[in-house]
Short mmCIF file of C-alpha atoms in Angstrom, two decimals:
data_model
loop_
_atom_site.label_atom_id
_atom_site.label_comp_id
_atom_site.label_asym_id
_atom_site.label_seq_id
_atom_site.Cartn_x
_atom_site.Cartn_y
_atom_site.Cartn_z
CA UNK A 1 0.00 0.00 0.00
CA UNK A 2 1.33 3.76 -0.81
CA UNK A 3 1.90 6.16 2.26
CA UNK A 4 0.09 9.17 0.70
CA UNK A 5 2.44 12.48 1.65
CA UNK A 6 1.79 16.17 2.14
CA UNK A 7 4.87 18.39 1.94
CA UNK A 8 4.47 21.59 3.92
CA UNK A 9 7.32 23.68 3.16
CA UNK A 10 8.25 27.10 1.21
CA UNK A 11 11.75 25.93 -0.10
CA UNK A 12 10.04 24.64 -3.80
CA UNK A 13 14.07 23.70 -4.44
CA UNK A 14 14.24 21.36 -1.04
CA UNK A 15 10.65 19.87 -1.73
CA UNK A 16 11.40 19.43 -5.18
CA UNK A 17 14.29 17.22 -3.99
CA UNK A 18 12.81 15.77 -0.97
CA UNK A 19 10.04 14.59 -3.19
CA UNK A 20 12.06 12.50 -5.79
CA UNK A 21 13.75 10.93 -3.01
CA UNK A 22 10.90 10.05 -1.08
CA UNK A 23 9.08 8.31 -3.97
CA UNK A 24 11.89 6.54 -5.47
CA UNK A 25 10.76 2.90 -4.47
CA UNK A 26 6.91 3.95 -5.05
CA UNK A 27 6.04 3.13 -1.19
CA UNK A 28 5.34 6.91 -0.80
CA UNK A 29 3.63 9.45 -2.66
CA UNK A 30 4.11 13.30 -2.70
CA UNK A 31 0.22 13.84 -3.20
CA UNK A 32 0.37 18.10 -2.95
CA UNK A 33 2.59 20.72 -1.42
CA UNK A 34 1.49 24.13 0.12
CA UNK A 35 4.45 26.79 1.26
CA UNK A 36 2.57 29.13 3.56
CA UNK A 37 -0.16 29.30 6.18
CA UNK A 38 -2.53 30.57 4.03
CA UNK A 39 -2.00 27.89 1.48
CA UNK A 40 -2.33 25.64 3.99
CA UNK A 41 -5.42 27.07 5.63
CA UNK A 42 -7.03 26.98 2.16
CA UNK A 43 -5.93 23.30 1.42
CA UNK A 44 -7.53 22.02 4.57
CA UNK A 45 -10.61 24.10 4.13
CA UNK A 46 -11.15 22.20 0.89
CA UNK A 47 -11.01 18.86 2.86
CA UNK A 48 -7.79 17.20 1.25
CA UNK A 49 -6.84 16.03 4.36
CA UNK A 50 -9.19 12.89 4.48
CA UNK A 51 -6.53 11.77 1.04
CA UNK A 52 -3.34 12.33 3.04
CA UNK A 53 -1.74 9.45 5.92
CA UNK A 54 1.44 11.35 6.67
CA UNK A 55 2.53 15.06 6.63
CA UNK A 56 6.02 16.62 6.61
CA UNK A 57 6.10 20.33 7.92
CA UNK A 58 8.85 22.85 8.06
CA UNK A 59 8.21 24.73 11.11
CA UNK A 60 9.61 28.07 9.50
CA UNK A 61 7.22 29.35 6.93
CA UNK A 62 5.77 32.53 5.97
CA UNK A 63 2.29 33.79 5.80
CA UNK A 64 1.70 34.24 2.62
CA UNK A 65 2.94 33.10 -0.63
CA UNK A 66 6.35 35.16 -1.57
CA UNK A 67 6.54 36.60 1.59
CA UNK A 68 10.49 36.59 2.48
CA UNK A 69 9.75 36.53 6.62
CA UNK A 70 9.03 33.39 8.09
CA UNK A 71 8.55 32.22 11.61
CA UNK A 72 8.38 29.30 13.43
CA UNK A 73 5.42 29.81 15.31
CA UNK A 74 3.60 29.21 12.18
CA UNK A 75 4.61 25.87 12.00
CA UNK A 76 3.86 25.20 15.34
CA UNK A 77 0.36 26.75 14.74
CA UNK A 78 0.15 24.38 11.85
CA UNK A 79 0.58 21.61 13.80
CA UNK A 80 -1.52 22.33 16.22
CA UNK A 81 -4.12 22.58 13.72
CA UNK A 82 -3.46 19.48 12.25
CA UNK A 83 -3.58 17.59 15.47
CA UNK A 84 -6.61 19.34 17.36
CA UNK A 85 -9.19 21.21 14.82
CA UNK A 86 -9.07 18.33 12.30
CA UNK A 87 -8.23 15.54 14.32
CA UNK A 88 -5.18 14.11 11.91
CA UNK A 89 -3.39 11.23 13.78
CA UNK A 90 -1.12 9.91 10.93
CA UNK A 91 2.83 10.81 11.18
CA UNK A 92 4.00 14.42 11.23
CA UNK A 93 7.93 15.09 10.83
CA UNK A 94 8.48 18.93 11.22
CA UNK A 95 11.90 20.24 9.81
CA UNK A 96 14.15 22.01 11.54
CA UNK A 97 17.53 23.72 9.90
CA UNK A 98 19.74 22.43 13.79
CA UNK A 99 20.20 19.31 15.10
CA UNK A 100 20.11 21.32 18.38
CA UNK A 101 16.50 22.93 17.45
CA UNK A 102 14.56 23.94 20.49
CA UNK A 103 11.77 24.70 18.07
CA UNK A 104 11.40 20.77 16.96
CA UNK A 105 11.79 19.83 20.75
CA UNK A 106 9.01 22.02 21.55
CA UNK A 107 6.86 20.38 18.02
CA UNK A 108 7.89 16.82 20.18
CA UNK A 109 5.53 18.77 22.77
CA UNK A 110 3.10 19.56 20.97
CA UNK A 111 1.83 16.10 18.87
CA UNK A 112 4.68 15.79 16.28
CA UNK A 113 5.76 12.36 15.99
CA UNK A 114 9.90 13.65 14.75
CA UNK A 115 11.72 16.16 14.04
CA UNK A 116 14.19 16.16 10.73
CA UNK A 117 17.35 18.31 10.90
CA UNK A 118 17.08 19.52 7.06
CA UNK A 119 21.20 20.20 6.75
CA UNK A 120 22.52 17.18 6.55
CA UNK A 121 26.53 17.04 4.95
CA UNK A 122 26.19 15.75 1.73
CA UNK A 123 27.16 11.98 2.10
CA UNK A 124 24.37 11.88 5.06
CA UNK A 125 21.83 12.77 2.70
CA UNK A 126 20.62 8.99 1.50
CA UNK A 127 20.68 8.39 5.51
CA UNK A 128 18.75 11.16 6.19
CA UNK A 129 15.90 10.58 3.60
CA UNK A 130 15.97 6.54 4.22
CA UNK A 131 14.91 7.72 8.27
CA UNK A 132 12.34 10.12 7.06
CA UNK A 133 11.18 7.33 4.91
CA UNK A 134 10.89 4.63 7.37
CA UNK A 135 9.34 7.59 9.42
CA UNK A 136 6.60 7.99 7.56
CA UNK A 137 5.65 4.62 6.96
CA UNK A 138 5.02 3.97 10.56
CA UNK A 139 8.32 1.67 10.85
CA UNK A 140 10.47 2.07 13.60
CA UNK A 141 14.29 3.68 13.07
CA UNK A 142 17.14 2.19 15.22
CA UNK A 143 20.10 4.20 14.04
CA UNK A 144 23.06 5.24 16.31
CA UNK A 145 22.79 8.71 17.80
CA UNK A 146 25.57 9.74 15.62
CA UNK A 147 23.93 9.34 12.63
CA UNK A 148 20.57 9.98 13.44
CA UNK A 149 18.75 12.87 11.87
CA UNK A 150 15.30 12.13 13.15
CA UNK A 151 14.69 12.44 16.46
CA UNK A 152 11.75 10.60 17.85
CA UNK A 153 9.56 11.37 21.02
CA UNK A 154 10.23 8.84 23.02
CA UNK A 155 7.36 9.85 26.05
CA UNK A 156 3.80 8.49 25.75
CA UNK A 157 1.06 11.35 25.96
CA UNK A 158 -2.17 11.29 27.87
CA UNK A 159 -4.16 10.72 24.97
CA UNK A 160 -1.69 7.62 23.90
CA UNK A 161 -1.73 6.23 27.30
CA UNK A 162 -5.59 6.51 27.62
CA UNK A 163 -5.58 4.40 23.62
CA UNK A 164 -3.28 1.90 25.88
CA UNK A 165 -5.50 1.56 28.87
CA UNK A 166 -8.95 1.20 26.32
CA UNK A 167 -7.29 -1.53 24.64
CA UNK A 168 -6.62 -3.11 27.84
CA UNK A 169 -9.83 -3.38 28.83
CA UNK A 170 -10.03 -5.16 25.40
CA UNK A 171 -12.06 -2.09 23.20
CA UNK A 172 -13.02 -2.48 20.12
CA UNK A 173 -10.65 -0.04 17.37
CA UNK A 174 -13.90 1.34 16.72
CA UNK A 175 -14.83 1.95 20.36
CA UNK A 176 -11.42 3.42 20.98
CA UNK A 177 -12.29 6.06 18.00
CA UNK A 178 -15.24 6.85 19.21
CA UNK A 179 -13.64 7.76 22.37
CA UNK A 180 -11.01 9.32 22.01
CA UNK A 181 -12.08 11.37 18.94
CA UNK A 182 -10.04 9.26 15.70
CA UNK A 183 -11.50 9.67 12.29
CA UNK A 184 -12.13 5.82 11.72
CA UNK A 185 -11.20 2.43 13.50
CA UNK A 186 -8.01 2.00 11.28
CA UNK A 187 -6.40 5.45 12.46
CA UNK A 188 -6.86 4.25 15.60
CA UNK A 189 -5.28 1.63 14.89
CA UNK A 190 -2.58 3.50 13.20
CA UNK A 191 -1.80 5.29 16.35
CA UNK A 192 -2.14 2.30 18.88
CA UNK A 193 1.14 0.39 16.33
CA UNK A 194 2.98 3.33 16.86
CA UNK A 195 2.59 3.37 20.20
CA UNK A 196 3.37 -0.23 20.38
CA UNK A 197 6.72 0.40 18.49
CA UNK A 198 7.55 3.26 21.31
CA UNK A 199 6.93 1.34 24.32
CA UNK A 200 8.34 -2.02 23.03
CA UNK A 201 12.47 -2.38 23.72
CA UNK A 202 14.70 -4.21 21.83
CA UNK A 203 14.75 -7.50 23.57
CA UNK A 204 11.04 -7.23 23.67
CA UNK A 205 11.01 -7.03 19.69
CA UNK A 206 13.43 -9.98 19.68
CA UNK A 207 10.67 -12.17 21.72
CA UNK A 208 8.36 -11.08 18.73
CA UNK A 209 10.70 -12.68 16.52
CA UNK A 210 12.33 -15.82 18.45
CA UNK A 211 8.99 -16.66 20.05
CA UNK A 212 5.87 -15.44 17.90
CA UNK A 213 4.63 -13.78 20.05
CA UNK A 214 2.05 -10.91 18.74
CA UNK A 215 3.17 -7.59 18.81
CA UNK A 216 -0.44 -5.92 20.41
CA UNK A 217 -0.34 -8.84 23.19
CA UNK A 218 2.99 -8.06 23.93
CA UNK A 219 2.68 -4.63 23.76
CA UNK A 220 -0.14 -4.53 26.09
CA UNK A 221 2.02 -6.86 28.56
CA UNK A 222 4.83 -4.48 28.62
CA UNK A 223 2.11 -1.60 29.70
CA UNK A 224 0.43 -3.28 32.22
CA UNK A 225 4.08 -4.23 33.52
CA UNK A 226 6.12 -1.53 33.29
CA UNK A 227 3.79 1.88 32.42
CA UNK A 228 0.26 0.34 34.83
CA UNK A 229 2.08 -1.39 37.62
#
């Protein structure tokens, strides 16, 4: 199945780029990109958004179209759009131009699921992209800190740890939507595998594999254990 992509970002040279990369192996596909707040108030107006399973934001962007200023706090507003007025739980990677970038720890803070440090040296580039990739395809990235150029949240919100305690009380996806305000059973679902992928450590992904054991049952042991005990 294609992971359907919107690019949120003024830099039509970078998304240009970013784009090719990201759809090389046809698992993703650049469906639009907007490059202001404006644009990107319009676009969701038009209700696009229902077409679109992951979004990649630049936190710095201006206003308007051609406008030269740009601010961060638009990206953040974006965001925060995204997450509570129309209720989009797929991926979000915000960019950020330093590894160091307060602004994408604060977008960790705020419902972003990464944050992508944009300028990479040159021969970290393929790295780079192949994390953003995985990213957005729900998979998780285990890459040494040295390397890394997305940075993950690694904390479990209350919204994530009430998903957790529905499903241990064995909810339905759909109930769980209905609950706690998801579009459809399979975005809840969406949400509850990436949770599973944040809470699970490595040995407890090598039981998955050595003993076949199912990742939700195990992920809802390792809650109960170590996050409800």
């Amino acid at each position: 199945m294609t992971t359907k992509v919107l690019i949120i970002d003024d830099d039509e040279a970078f998304v240009e780029i970013l784009a090719e990369f990201l759809e090389d192996d046809g698992q993703i596909k650049v469906v639009d990109r907007v490059g202001s707040e404006r644009d990107c108030q319009e676009w969701l107006a038009c209700g696009k958004l229902e077409s679109v399973d992951a979004v990649v934001l630049d936190l710095r962007l201006p206003f308007e179209s051609g406008d030269k200023r740009t601010d961060s706090r638009i990206g953040l507003r974006i965001l925060n759009s995204l997450r509570d007025t129309h209720r989009f739980f797929g991926p979000i990677i915000v960019l950020t131009n330093s590894r160091d970038s307060a602004d994408g720890k604060e977008a960790l803070g705020n419902g972003c699921d990464g944050y992508l440090c944009k300028h990479a040296p040159a021969d970290q580039v393929p790295v780079m992209v192949n994390e953003l990739k995985m990213a957005l395809l729900g998979d998780v990235v285990i890459v040494s800190r040295e390397l890394r150029h997305v940075f993950f949240r690694d904390d479990v919100s209350a919204k994530e740890a009430k998903l957790m305690d529905l499903l241990s009380q064995d909810r339905s996806w759909s109930e769980i939507a209905q609950a706690l305000g998801y579009k459809s059973s399979k975005a809840a679902a969406n949400v509850g595998d990436r949770i599973f992928d944040k809470i699970l450590t490595e040995e407890d992904r090598r039981r998955l594999v050595n003993n076949g054991v199912k990742k939700r049952d195990l992920a809802l042991e390792v809650w109960r254990a170590r996050h409800r005990s």
